[in-house]
Short mmCIF file of C-alpha atoms in Angstrom, two decimals:
data_model
loop_
_atom_site.label_atom_id
_atom_site.label_comp_id
_atom_site.label_asym_id
_atom_site.label_seq_id
_atom_site.Cartn_x
_atom_site.Cartn_y
_atom_site.Cartn_z
CA UNK A 1 -19.14 -13.16 -16.03
CA UNK A 2 -18.78 -16.70 -14.84
CA UNK A 3 -22.18 -17.94 -13.92
CA UNK A 4 -22.33 -18.52 -10.17
CA UNK A 5 -25.58 -20.44 -10.26
CA UNK A 6 -25.41 -23.66 -12.26
CA UNK A 7 -28.38 -25.82 -13.16
CA UNK A 8 -27.57 -29.50 -13.08
CA UNK A 9 -28.56 -31.81 -15.90
CA UNK A 10 -31.23 -34.20 -14.64
CA UNK A 11 -30.92 -37.94 -15.22
CA UNK A 12 -34.36 -38.80 -16.51
CA UNK A 13 -36.09 -41.87 -15.09
CA UNK A 14 -39.26 -42.46 -17.06
CA UNK A 15 -41.78 -45.01 -15.87
CA UNK A 16 -41.94 -47.91 -18.29
CA UNK A 17 -45.30 -49.06 -19.63
CA UNK A 18 -43.94 -51.94 -21.70
CA UNK A 19 -45.47 -54.55 -19.41
CA UNK A 20 -48.96 -53.05 -19.66
CA UNK A 21 -51.58 -53.69 -22.32
CA UNK A 22 -51.76 -51.23 -25.19
CA UNK A 23 -55.21 -50.10 -24.05
CA UNK A 24 -53.73 -48.58 -20.88
CA UNK A 25 -51.53 -46.30 -22.96
CA UNK A 26 -54.52 -45.09 -24.87
CA UNK A 27 -56.29 -44.19 -21.65
CA UNK A 28 -53.71 -41.55 -20.76
CA UNK A 29 -55.48 -38.20 -21.08
CA UNK A 30 -54.62 -35.73 -23.78
CA UNK A 31 -53.58 -32.26 -22.57
CA UNK A 32 -54.56 -29.03 -24.34
CA UNK A 33 -52.82 -26.10 -22.67
CA UNK A 34 -54.29 -22.79 -23.82
CA UNK A 35 -52.47 -19.66 -22.71
CA UNK A 36 -52.95 -16.04 -23.68
CA UNK A 37 -50.47 -13.24 -23.02
CA UNK A 38 -51.40 -10.61 -20.41
CA UNK A 39 -55.04 -11.73 -20.18
CA UNK A 40 -56.45 -10.14 -17.03
CA UNK A 41 -58.88 -12.27 -15.08
CA UNK A 42 -61.10 -9.14 -14.96
CA UNK A 43 -61.57 -9.59 -18.71
CA UNK A 44 -63.12 -13.07 -18.51
CA UNK A 45 -66.82 -13.12 -17.84
CA UNK A 46 -66.54 -16.31 -15.75
CA UNK A 47 -64.84 -13.98 -13.22
CA UNK A 48 -66.70 -10.75 -14.01
CA UNK A 49 -68.89 -9.61 -16.90
CA UNK A 50 -68.44 -5.87 -16.29
CA UNK A 51 -66.09 -5.44 -19.25
CA UNK A 52 -66.65 -8.27 -21.74
CA UNK A 53 -68.53 -11.50 -22.40
CA UNK A 54 -66.30 -14.50 -23.12
CA UNK A 55 -68.77 -17.34 -23.65
CA UNK A 56 -66.28 -19.81 -25.10
CA UNK A 57 -63.64 -19.42 -22.41
CA UNK A 58 -66.47 -19.59 -19.88
CA UNK A 59 -67.41 -22.99 -21.30
CA UNK A 60 -64.25 -24.41 -19.71
CA UNK A 61 -65.36 -23.15 -16.30
CA UNK A 62 -68.96 -24.23 -16.81
CA UNK A 63 -67.80 -27.73 -17.75
CA UNK A 64 -64.94 -27.80 -15.26
CA UNK A 65 -63.33 -25.77 -12.48
CA UNK A 66 -62.73 -22.03 -11.99
CA UNK A 67 -59.78 -21.13 -9.75
CA UNK A 68 -60.20 -17.84 -7.89
CA UNK A 69 -56.80 -17.76 -6.16
CA UNK A 70 -54.44 -18.71 -8.99
CA UNK A 71 -51.29 -16.61 -9.17
CA UNK A 72 -47.87 -16.38 -10.80
CA UNK A 73 -44.41 -16.51 -9.24
CA UNK A 74 -42.97 -13.65 -11.34
CA UNK A 75 -45.34 -11.42 -13.30
CA UNK A 76 -43.52 -10.91 -16.58
CA UNK A 77 -43.81 -12.84 -19.83
CA UNK A 78 -40.70 -14.94 -20.47
CA UNK A 79 -39.94 -15.77 -16.81
CA UNK A 80 -43.52 -16.89 -16.28
CA UNK A 81 -43.27 -19.24 -19.25
CA UNK A 82 -39.97 -20.62 -17.95
CA UNK A 83 -41.62 -21.37 -14.59
CA UNK A 84 -44.48 -23.15 -16.35
CA UNK A 85 -42.15 -25.30 -18.45
CA UNK A 86 -39.68 -26.19 -15.69
CA UNK A 87 -41.86 -26.30 -12.57
CA UNK A 88 -39.15 -24.27 -10.81
CA UNK A 89 -39.03 -20.70 -9.49
CA UNK A 90 -37.13 -18.11 -11.52
CA UNK A 91 -34.12 -18.10 -9.19
CA UNK A 92 -33.57 -21.82 -9.91
CA UNK A 93 -34.44 -22.05 -13.60
CA UNK A 94 -32.33 -18.91 -14.21
CA UNK A 95 -34.84 -17.03 -16.38
CA UNK A 96 -35.42 -14.15 -13.96
CA UNK A 97 -36.37 -11.48 -16.52
CA UNK A 98 -36.92 -10.88 -20.23
CA UNK A 99 -33.26 -9.97 -20.74
CA UNK A 100 -31.50 -13.05 -19.40
CA UNK A 101 -31.18 -16.16 -21.54
CA UNK A 102 -33.09 -19.34 -20.81
CA UNK A 103 -30.72 -22.07 -19.64
CA UNK A 104 -31.40 -24.93 -22.04
CA UNK A 105 -29.98 -27.47 -19.59
CA UNK A 106 -33.30 -27.12 -17.76
CA UNK A 107 -35.50 -30.16 -18.26
CA UNK A 108 -39.05 -29.17 -19.20
CA UNK A 109 -42.28 -31.08 -18.73
CA UNK A 110 -42.90 -31.45 -22.51
CA UNK A 111 -39.56 -33.31 -22.77
CA UNK A 112 -40.68 -35.68 -20.04
CA UNK A 113 -44.13 -36.17 -21.57
CA UNK A 114 -42.53 -36.88 -24.92
CA UNK A 115 -40.33 -39.56 -23.33
CA UNK A 116 -43.42 -40.97 -21.62
CA UNK A 117 -45.06 -41.59 -25.00
CA UNK A 118 -46.89 -38.34 -25.70
CA UNK A 119 -46.98 -36.70 -29.11
CA UNK A 120 -46.22 -33.03 -28.52
CA UNK A 121 -46.79 -29.79 -30.42
CA UNK A 122 -46.56 -26.05 -29.75
CA UNK A 123 -48.15 -23.24 -31.76
CA UNK A 124 -48.12 -19.50 -31.06
CA UNK A 125 -46.06 -17.39 -28.67
CA UNK A 126 -43.26 -18.90 -26.61
CA UNK A 127 -41.39 -15.57 -26.26
CA UNK A 128 -37.90 -16.99 -25.68
CA UNK A 129 -35.75 -19.43 -27.60
CA UNK A 130 -36.25 -20.49 -31.20
CA UNK A 131 -35.98 -24.24 -30.72
CA UNK A 132 -38.13 -25.41 -27.80
CA UNK A 133 -37.17 -28.86 -26.57
CA UNK A 134 -39.60 -31.71 -26.25
CA UNK A 135 -41.83 -30.97 -29.24
CA UNK A 136 -42.44 -33.13 -32.27
CA UNK A 137 -43.63 -30.03 -34.10
CA UNK A 138 -43.69 -26.31 -33.39
CA UNK A 139 -44.52 -23.07 -35.15
CA UNK A 140 -43.79 -20.15 -32.85
CA UNK A 141 -43.68 -16.39 -33.13
CA UNK A 142 -40.24 -14.75 -32.88
CA UNK A 143 -40.14 -12.80 -29.61
CA UNK A 144 -43.34 -10.84 -29.15
CA UNK A 145 -44.54 -11.58 -32.69
CA UNK A 146 -46.96 -9.51 -34.74
CA UNK A 147 -50.74 -9.23 -34.85
CA UNK A 148 -50.99 -8.82 -38.64
CA UNK A 149 -49.34 -11.10 -41.20
CA UNK A 150 -46.96 -12.56 -38.61
CA UNK A 151 -43.73 -14.44 -39.10
CA UNK A 152 -43.42 -17.90 -37.55
CA UNK A 153 -40.33 -19.93 -36.69
CA UNK A 154 -40.58 -23.60 -37.63
CA UNK A 155 -38.28 -26.61 -37.58
CA UNK A 156 -37.69 -26.12 -41.30
CA UNK A 157 -37.25 -22.33 -41.38
CA UNK A 158 -39.13 -19.07 -41.00
CA UNK A 159 -42.36 -18.31 -42.78
CA UNK A 160 -44.77 -15.36 -42.98
CA UNK A 161 -48.46 -16.25 -42.87
CA UNK A 162 -50.98 -13.66 -44.03
CA UNK A 163 -53.91 -12.96 -41.77
CA UNK A 164 -54.62 -12.21 -38.11
CA UNK A 165 -52.36 -13.88 -35.56
CA UNK A 166 -55.08 -15.25 -33.26
CA UNK A 167 -56.87 -16.92 -36.17
CA UNK A 168 -53.60 -18.21 -37.62
CA UNK A 169 -52.42 -19.73 -34.34
CA UNK A 170 -55.70 -21.61 -34.12
CA UNK A 171 -55.49 -22.68 -37.78
CA UNK A 172 -52.04 -24.14 -37.14
CA UNK A 173 -53.15 -26.01 -34.03
CA UNK A 174 -56.26 -27.42 -35.71
CA UNK A 175 -54.28 -28.39 -38.81
CA UNK A 176 -51.92 -30.41 -36.61
CA UNK A 177 -54.81 -32.09 -34.80
CA UNK A 178 -56.55 -32.95 -38.06
CA UNK A 179 -53.60 -34.01 -40.19
CA UNK A 180 -50.58 -35.03 -38.12
CA UNK A 181 -51.90 -36.19 -34.78
CA UNK A 182 -51.20 -39.87 -34.20
CA UNK A 183 -54.48 -41.30 -32.95
CA UNK A 184 -52.76 -44.18 -31.12
CA UNK A 185 -50.82 -41.79 -28.87
CA UNK A 186 -51.91 -39.32 -26.20
CA UNK A 187 -50.96 -35.76 -27.06
CA UNK A 188 -49.84 -32.51 -25.49
CA UNK A 189 -50.90 -29.43 -27.44
CA UNK A 190 -49.57 -26.07 -26.26
CA UNK A 191 -51.82 -23.53 -27.97
CA UNK A 192 -50.41 -20.12 -27.08
CA UNK A 193 -51.91 -16.78 -28.09
CA UNK A 194 -50.03 -13.51 -28.54
CA UNK A 195 -53.16 -11.53 -27.67
CA UNK A 196 -53.91 -9.51 -25.67
CA UNK A 197 -50.30 -8.33 -25.39
CA UNK A 198 -49.48 -4.67 -25.95
CA UNK A 199 -50.03 -2.82 -28.32
CA UNK A 200 -53.46 -4.44 -28.77
CA UNK A 201 -54.23 -4.53 -32.51
CA UNK A 202 -57.67 -6.08 -32.94
CA UNK A 203 -59.21 -7.98 -35.83
CA UNK A 204 -61.45 -5.94 -38.16
CA UNK A 205 -64.46 -7.95 -37.01
CA UNK A 206 -64.02 -6.69 -33.48
CA UNK A 207 -62.50 -3.21 -33.74
CA UNK A 208 -65.56 -2.09 -35.68
CA UNK A 209 -67.68 -3.01 -32.65
CA UNK A 210 -65.43 -2.26 -29.69
CA UNK A 211 -64.35 1.23 -30.77
CA UNK A 212 -67.98 2.24 -30.28
CA UNK A 213 -68.16 0.93 -26.70
CA UNK A 214 -67.70 2.78 -23.41
CA UNK A 215 -66.47 0.93 -20.34
CA UNK A 216 -66.90 1.58 -16.59
CA UNK A 217 -63.97 3.32 -14.91
CA UNK A 218 -62.09 1.38 -12.22
CA UNK A 219 -62.51 2.75 -8.70
CA UNK A 220 -58.74 3.22 -8.26
CA UNK A 221 -58.06 4.86 -11.64
CA UNK A 222 -56.88 8.01 -9.83
CA UNK A 223 -54.98 6.29 -7.01
CA UNK A 224 -52.60 8.65 -5.16
CA UNK A 225 -50.26 5.80 -4.00
CA UNK A 226 -50.18 7.03 -0.40
CA UNK A 227 -47.84 4.91 1.72
CA UNK A 228 -46.56 2.96 -1.32
CA UNK A 229 -43.31 4.43 -2.66
CA UNK A 230 -42.68 1.69 -5.22
CA UNK A 231 -46.16 2.16 -6.65
CA UNK A 232 -45.70 5.93 -6.80
CA UNK A 233 -42.44 5.75 -8.75
CA UNK A 234 -43.50 3.05 -11.24
CA UNK A 235 -43.83 4.14 -14.87
CA UNK A 236 -47.01 2.51 -16.11
CA UNK A 237 -49.56 5.23 -15.51
CA UNK A 238 -52.18 5.54 -18.23
CA UNK A 239 -51.98 9.34 -18.31
CA UNK A 240 -48.20 9.73 -18.09
CA UNK A 241 -46.75 6.62 -19.68
CA UNK A 242 -49.24 5.20 -22.17
CA UNK A 243 -48.21 6.33 -25.68
CA UNK A 244 -50.78 8.15 -27.77
CA UNK A 245 -49.33 6.76 -31.00
CA UNK A 246 -48.10 3.29 -30.10
CA UNK A 247 -50.88 2.41 -27.64
CA UNK A 248 -53.85 4.65 -28.50
CA UNK A 249 -53.24 4.54 -32.29
CA UNK A 250 -53.04 8.29 -32.94
CA UNK A 251 -51.05 9.16 -36.07
CA UNK A 252 -47.67 10.74 -35.24
CA UNK A 253 -48.15 13.53 -37.77
CA UNK A 254 -51.29 14.59 -35.94
CA UNK A 255 -49.37 14.54 -32.67
CA UNK A 256 -46.73 16.80 -34.18
CA UNK A 257 -49.43 19.25 -35.18
CA UNK A 258 -50.62 19.22 -31.56
CA UNK A 259 -47.04 19.73 -30.29
CA UNK A 260 -47.05 16.32 -28.57
CA UNK A 261 -43.88 14.27 -28.52
CA UNK A 262 -44.52 10.54 -28.57
CA UNK A 263 -41.46 8.35 -28.98
CA UNK A 264 -43.09 5.21 -30.36
CA UNK A 265 -44.84 4.84 -33.70
CA UNK A 266 -47.74 2.62 -34.79
CA UNK A 267 -45.35 -0.07 -36.00
CA UNK A 268 -47.99 -2.76 -36.65
CA UNK A 269 -49.63 -0.56 -39.29
CA UNK A 270 -46.69 -1.16 -41.62
CA UNK A 271 -47.37 -4.90 -41.70
CA UNK A 272 -50.90 -4.51 -43.01
CA UNK A 273 -51.89 -5.23 -46.58
CA UNK A 274 -53.57 -2.46 -48.58
CA UNK A 275 -56.98 -3.94 -47.86
CA UNK A 276 -56.26 -4.39 -44.13
CA UNK A 277 -54.98 -0.81 -43.90
CA UNK A 278 -57.99 0.60 -45.72
CA UNK A 279 -60.38 -1.13 -43.32
CA UNK A 280 -58.32 0.01 -40.34
CA UNK A 281 -58.19 3.63 -41.48
CA UNK A 282 -61.92 3.73 -42.09
CA UNK A 283 -62.47 3.14 -38.37
CA UNK A 284 -59.44 4.72 -36.71
CA UNK A 285 -59.08 7.90 -38.81
CA UNK A 286 -62.37 9.35 -37.48
CA UNK A 287 -61.13 8.59 -33.93
CA UNK A 288 -57.90 10.44 -34.71
CA UNK A 289 -59.79 13.42 -36.17
CA UNK A 290 -62.04 13.61 -33.12
CA UNK A 291 -59.03 13.50 -30.80
CA UNK A 292 -57.38 16.34 -32.73
CA UNK A 293 -60.45 18.51 -32.22
CA UNK A 294 -60.83 17.72 -28.53
CA UNK A 295 -57.26 17.51 -27.25
CA UNK A 296 -56.58 21.13 -26.26
CA UNK A 297 -59.90 21.27 -24.40
CA UNK A 298 -59.11 18.23 -22.24
CA UNK A 299 -57.84 18.49 -18.68
CA UNK A 300 -55.73 15.69 -17.18
CA UNK A 301 -58.72 13.83 -15.81
CA UNK A 302 -60.51 13.93 -19.16
CA UNK A 303 -57.38 12.84 -21.04
CA UNK A 304 -56.86 9.97 -18.61
CA UNK A 305 -60.41 8.79 -19.15
CA UNK A 306 -60.09 9.15 -22.93
CA UNK A 307 -56.87 7.12 -22.98
CA UNK A 308 -58.45 4.51 -20.70
CA UNK A 309 -61.42 4.07 -23.05
CA UNK A 310 -59.14 3.72 -26.09
CA UNK A 311 -57.03 1.21 -24.18
CA UNK A 312 -60.05 -0.88 -23.19
CA UNK A 313 -61.58 -0.77 -26.68
CA UNK A 314 -58.49 -2.29 -28.30
CA UNK A 315 -57.42 -4.59 -25.46
CA UNK A 316 -60.85 -6.16 -25.07
CA UNK A 317 -61.34 -6.44 -28.82
CA UNK A 318 -58.22 -8.60 -29.07
CA UNK A 319 -59.68 -10.82 -26.33
CA UNK A 320 -62.91 -11.19 -28.30
CA UNK A 321 -60.83 -12.86 -31.03
CA UNK A 322 -59.19 -15.15 -28.48
CA UNK A 323 -62.62 -16.17 -27.25
CA UNK A 324 -63.83 -16.83 -30.81
CA UNK A 325 -60.86 -19.09 -31.44
CA UNK A 326 -61.04 -20.93 -28.14
CA UNK A 327 -64.57 -21.75 -29.28
CA UNK A 328 -63.20 -23.18 -32.52
CA UNK A 329 -60.81 -25.39 -30.58
CA UNK A 330 -63.44 -26.62 -28.11
CA UNK A 331 -65.89 -27.33 -30.93
CA UNK A 332 -63.33 -29.41 -32.80
CA UNK A 333 -62.47 -31.47 -29.73
CA UNK A 334 -66.18 -32.10 -29.15
CA UNK A 335 -66.88 -32.99 -32.78
CA UNK A 336 -64.00 -35.47 -32.94
CA UNK A 337 -64.98 -37.12 -29.64
CA UNK A 338 -61.68 -36.08 -28.08
CA UNK A 339 -63.11 -34.01 -25.23
CA UNK A 340 -63.96 -36.88 -22.89
CA UNK A 341 -60.31 -37.91 -22.59
CA UNK A 342 -58.73 -34.45 -22.74
CA UNK A 343 -57.64 -32.16 -19.93
CA UNK A 344 -58.17 -28.56 -21.10
CA UNK A 345 -56.47 -25.66 -19.33
CA UNK A 346 -57.07 -21.97 -20.00
CA UNK A 347 -54.72 -19.49 -18.34
CA UNK A 348 -52.49 -16.47 -18.93
CA UNK A 349 -48.79 -15.94 -18.32
CA UNK A 350 -49.83 -13.36 -15.71
CA UNK A 351 -52.53 -10.88 -14.90
CA UNK A 352 -52.72 -7.28 -16.12
CA UNK A 353 -53.86 -3.87 -14.93
CA UNK A 354 -56.96 -2.57 -16.65
CA UNK A 355 -56.76 0.90 -15.16
CA UNK A 356 -56.61 -0.25 -11.53
CA UNK A 357 -54.23 2.08 -9.64
CA UNK A 358 -54.16 4.15 -12.83
CA UNK A 359 -52.03 1.50 -14.54
CA UNK A 360 -51.56 -0.72 -17.54
CA UNK A 361 -48.96 -3.54 -17.65
CA UNK A 362 -48.15 -5.97 -14.80
CA UNK A 363 -44.95 -6.81 -12.75
CA UNK A 364 -46.17 -5.94 -9.25
CA UNK A 365 -47.27 -8.45 -6.63
CA UNK A 366 -50.46 -6.41 -6.28
CA UNK A 367 -53.55 -8.39 -7.08
CA UNK A 368 -54.36 -7.59 -10.72
CA UNK A 369 -50.97 -8.69 -12.06
CA UNK A 370 -50.17 -11.31 -9.41
CA UNK A 371 -53.46 -13.12 -9.91
CA UNK A 372 -53.95 -15.00 -13.17
CA UNK A 373 -57.00 -16.64 -14.73
CA UNK A 374 -57.15 -20.42 -14.46
CA UNK A 375 -59.96 -22.60 -15.77
CA UNK A 376 -59.60 -26.38 -16.08
CA UNK A 377 -61.90 -28.93 -17.66
CA UNK A 378 -61.29 -32.66 -17.14
CA UNK A 379 -64.37 -34.79 -17.89
CA UNK A 380 -65.20 -37.54 -15.41
CA UNK A 381 -62.62 -36.14 -12.99
CA UNK A 382 -63.61 -32.51 -12.38
CA UNK A 383 -67.16 -31.79 -11.31
CA UNK A 384 -68.64 -29.30 -13.82
CA UNK A 385 -69.28 -25.78 -12.60
CA UNK A 386 -67.09 -25.97 -9.49
CA UNK A 387 -65.07 -23.11 -8.00
CA UNK A 388 -61.81 -23.54 -6.12
CA UNK A 389 -60.29 -20.88 -3.83
CA UNK A 390 -57.07 -22.65 -2.79
CA UNK A 391 -53.73 -20.91 -3.42
CA UNK A 392 -52.34 -22.37 -6.66
CA UNK A 393 -49.64 -21.09 -9.02
CA UNK A 394 -48.25 -21.46 -12.52
CA UNK A 395 -45.45 -23.34 -10.71
CA UNK A 396 -47.87 -26.26 -10.35
CA UNK A 397 -48.62 -27.06 -13.99
CA UNK A 398 -45.55 -29.22 -14.68
CA UNK A 399 -46.13 -31.57 -11.74
CA UNK A 400 -49.83 -31.78 -12.51
CA UNK A 401 -49.34 -32.76 -16.14
CA UNK A 402 -46.57 -35.25 -15.36
CA UNK A 403 -48.61 -36.96 -12.66
CA UNK A 404 -51.64 -37.15 -14.96
CA UNK A 405 -49.47 -38.78 -17.61
CA UNK A 406 -47.84 -41.20 -15.18
CA UNK A 407 -44.45 -39.71 -16.06
CA UNK A 408 -41.42 -39.19 -13.86
CA UNK A 409 -41.40 -35.96 -11.81
CA UNK A 410 -37.87 -34.64 -11.19
CA UNK A 411 -37.05 -34.00 -7.54
CA UNK A 412 -36.00 -30.39 -8.18
CA UNK A 413 -39.45 -29.35 -9.38
CA UNK A 414 -41.04 -27.09 -6.77
CA UNK A 415 -44.75 -27.03 -7.47
CA UNK A 416 -47.62 -29.15 -6.22
CA UNK A 417 -49.85 -31.36 -8.31
CA UNK A 418 -53.35 -29.92 -8.66
CA UNK A 419 -54.89 -33.38 -8.94
CA UNK A 420 -56.22 -33.44 -5.34
CA UNK A 421 -58.12 -30.22 -6.00
CA UNK A 422 -59.31 -31.31 -9.43
CA UNK A 423 -60.60 -34.65 -8.19
CA UNK A 424 -62.26 -33.50 -4.98
CA UNK A 425 -59.57 -34.76 -2.58
CA UNK A 426 -59.00 -31.36 -1.01
CA UNK A 427 -57.85 -32.85 2.30
CA UNK A 428 -54.59 -33.80 0.54
CA UNK A 429 -53.84 -30.14 -0.29
CA UNK A 430 -51.91 -28.34 2.44
CA UNK A 431 -50.45 -25.14 0.94
CA UNK A 432 -51.38 -22.01 2.87
CA UNK A 433 -49.11 -19.43 1.20
CA UNK A 434 -47.49 -18.76 -2.19
CA UNK A 435 -44.16 -17.07 -2.99
CA UNK A 436 -43.46 -14.30 -5.49
CA UNK A 437 -40.23 -12.63 -6.69
CA UNK A 438 -39.82 -9.91 -9.35
CA UNK A 439 -36.36 -8.98 -10.66
CA UNK A 440 -36.44 -6.75 -13.77
CA UNK A 441 -35.23 -3.39 -12.42
CA UNK A 442 -34.03 -0.86 -13.42
CA UNK A 443 -35.91 -1.35 -16.67
CA UNK A 444 -39.06 -0.48 -18.57
CA UNK A 445 -41.90 0.60 -16.27
CA UNK A 446 -39.49 1.06 -13.33
CA UNK A 447 -41.14 -1.51 -11.07
CA UNK A 448 -38.71 -2.10 -8.21
CA UNK A 449 -37.39 -5.51 -7.26
CA UNK A 450 -39.48 -7.21 -4.64
CA UNK A 451 -40.45 -10.53 -3.15
CA UNK A 452 -43.25 -11.59 -0.85
CA UNK A 453 -45.86 -14.13 0.13
CA UNK A 454 -49.64 -14.18 0.01
CA UNK A 455 -52.13 -16.18 1.99
CA UNK A 456 -55.86 -16.10 1.41
CA UNK A 457 -56.14 -13.29 3.96
CA UNK A 458 -52.84 -11.38 3.99
CA UNK A 459 -49.97 -10.30 1.78
CA UNK A 460 -46.51 -9.05 2.74
CA UNK A 461 -44.01 -7.59 0.27
CA UNK A 462 -40.36 -6.54 0.64
CA UNK A 463 -39.06 -4.01 -1.90
CA UNK A 464 -35.25 -4.12 -2.05
CA UNK A 465 -32.20 -3.17 -4.14
CA UNK A 466 -32.35 0.66 -4.23
CA UNK A 467 -34.87 0.87 -1.37
CA UNK A 468 -35.64 -1.20 1.72
CA UNK A 469 -39.37 -0.96 2.32
CA UNK A 470 -42.10 -3.32 3.48
CA UNK A 471 -45.79 -3.39 2.64
CA UNK A 472 -48.54 -5.39 4.30
CA UNK A 473 -52.12 -5.82 3.08
CA UNK A 474 -55.27 -7.25 4.58
CA UNK A 475 -56.71 -8.88 1.47
CA UNK A 476 -60.14 -9.49 2.98
CA UNK A 477 -60.68 -5.95 4.29
CA UNK A 478 -58.79 -4.14 1.51
CA UNK A 479 -59.14 -6.18 -1.70
CA UNK A 480 -58.04 -3.18 -3.80
CA UNK A 481 -54.76 -3.04 -1.88
CA UNK A 482 -54.59 0.69 -1.31
CA UNK A 483 -53.83 0.68 2.44
CA UNK A 484 -50.34 -0.35 3.47
CA UNK A 485 -50.78 -1.48 7.09
CA UNK A 486 -47.10 -2.20 7.75
CA UNK A 487 -47.01 0.40 10.60
CA UNK A 488 -50.48 -0.34 11.92
CA UNK A 489 -50.16 -1.57 15.51
CA UNK A 490 -53.34 -3.61 15.20
CA UNK A 491 -51.50 -5.92 12.81
CA UNK A 492 -48.14 -5.99 14.62
CA UNK A 493 -48.32 -9.66 15.65
CA UNK A 494 -49.63 -10.76 12.26
CA UNK A 495 -46.83 -8.90 10.48
CA UNK A 496 -44.22 -10.63 12.64
CA UNK A 497 -45.80 -13.99 11.77
CA UNK A 498 -45.93 -13.17 8.05
CA UNK A 499 -42.27 -12.08 8.01
CA UNK A 500 -41.30 -15.33 9.71
CA UNK A 501 -43.39 -17.34 7.24
CA UNK A 502 -41.75 -15.45 4.37
CA UNK A 503 -38.28 -16.41 5.59
CA UNK A 504 -39.35 -20.03 5.95
CA UNK A 505 -40.76 -20.13 2.43
CA UNK A 506 -37.66 -18.42 1.00
CA UNK A 507 -35.61 -21.19 2.60
CA UNK A 508 -38.00 -23.90 1.41
CA UNK A 509 -37.69 -22.72 -2.21
CA UNK A 510 -33.92 -22.14 -1.85
CA UNK A 511 -34.08 -18.39 -2.42
CA UNK A 512 -31.82 -16.07 -0.41
CA UNK A 513 -30.23 -12.65 -0.09
CA UNK A 514 -27.10 -14.13 -1.63
CA UNK A 515 -29.06 -15.03 -4.75
CA UNK A 516 -30.72 -11.59 -4.76
CA UNK A 517 -27.28 -9.98 -4.92
CA UNK A 518 -26.06 -12.44 -7.51
CA UNK A 519 -28.95 -11.64 -9.85
CA UNK A 520 -28.50 -7.90 -9.37
CA UNK A 521 -24.86 -8.31 -10.47
CA UNK A 522 -25.82 -10.56 -13.38
CA UNK A 523 -28.54 -8.15 -14.54
CA UNK A 524 -26.19 -5.18 -14.41
CA UNK A 525 -23.66 -7.15 -16.44
CA UNK A 526 -26.24 -8.04 -19.10
CA UNK A 527 -27.44 -4.44 -19.32
CA UNK A 528 -23.93 -3.18 -20.09
CA UNK A 529 -23.18 -5.69 -22.85
#
């Protein structure tokens, strides 16, 4: 299919610093961008300590700013990363889903920082593309990557590194900082963790502890989805769609004995060394044996709760390793006196459901996947321990970093620089709503295509393609988003206003029904190839 939407090559105009003293170049701040995959804000103790303590990630908030209304534009891995790199919504950068290819004619902020004099490096999970542009050095996982003994793609070829992926990613980043960083240049370090992406294989240090823990059940674990057709038909329910083998780590032979069909195996197990497997089995085999004894006595409620606890034990244990390693990074920056001139960001490529609405995974514009953690430390600029509730998005990172670096910002970037919020000049921030658009349907988890806007108080969503349904939420009165008030007469005027605002924002960001139809056609074409 001839591509109907072209992305123009941008003529780069980089601000010259040749007429400035060398000392001014050195004053440009370093940027350390730390991102985990599917890290729910509910699983960071700076937001809530009900599930886990994350003291090292919390350090960034304690020494900087915690954003409570940060969100994504498209809650799925590769598209989110494309938005971050390009500063453009999915419909303009072309990476609408995990299936479509990333258009390499897009100009990314690391390319512009590199041209502005920054040394650049990326380590960990990119998710798409094997040769990211704008990096002096990279070592990235192929696709989703592996937790144990992972393979990495480098500029000189592929290599397998023995160990645990979260530790290895940190080792690679620290090795670059220690041995190949050019002290005379500012640097951009993109330090990107695979964890806590499905299927949540923890480090031995943490699975020995977390498999013994019990976690509080979410209030909406048994949501009945009344008034929300798209939610009711989605396939990410913990009871119905979470795999006992792949996700909960039950051996498939045991499942056969119990007459349970489970289509996905424990693939990560095969990557383990003999010693790693022995340690794993010593902890997980007793869990498997206990499940075998209890299974036929469980009703659906009990099985749901059992699967939820297993999910939380492994998911949170992988986060404990992330927190350990963020601590290693922060300690190094402090020890080498780099912290004072370094902007540090901690975020995720989107949020994640930790049993809310009975779900795992993401994709929806509902709060737990739409909202993403964001913590930023910038010494002498950000007041330590501050909280910010303005509506910000992953769309905003590119402009923020480029402005901080004094680099050229292309006109087609669509975000807003966060600098006014970071530096206490809130009067210069005027965004009152953010835009969201999800495309990957029909596909895994069966989350229907939808777009919408959110303000601090309200949210309106339009589900389209195979249905035509609207949902409206009062975020202040119904933070769990279980009451669709679209037909409630008390909100009639507000709904009209929100629909009008949605159309205005769609036009502002150059999204349209024509593009919706184009991407449906493109997706169908890719699916049949």
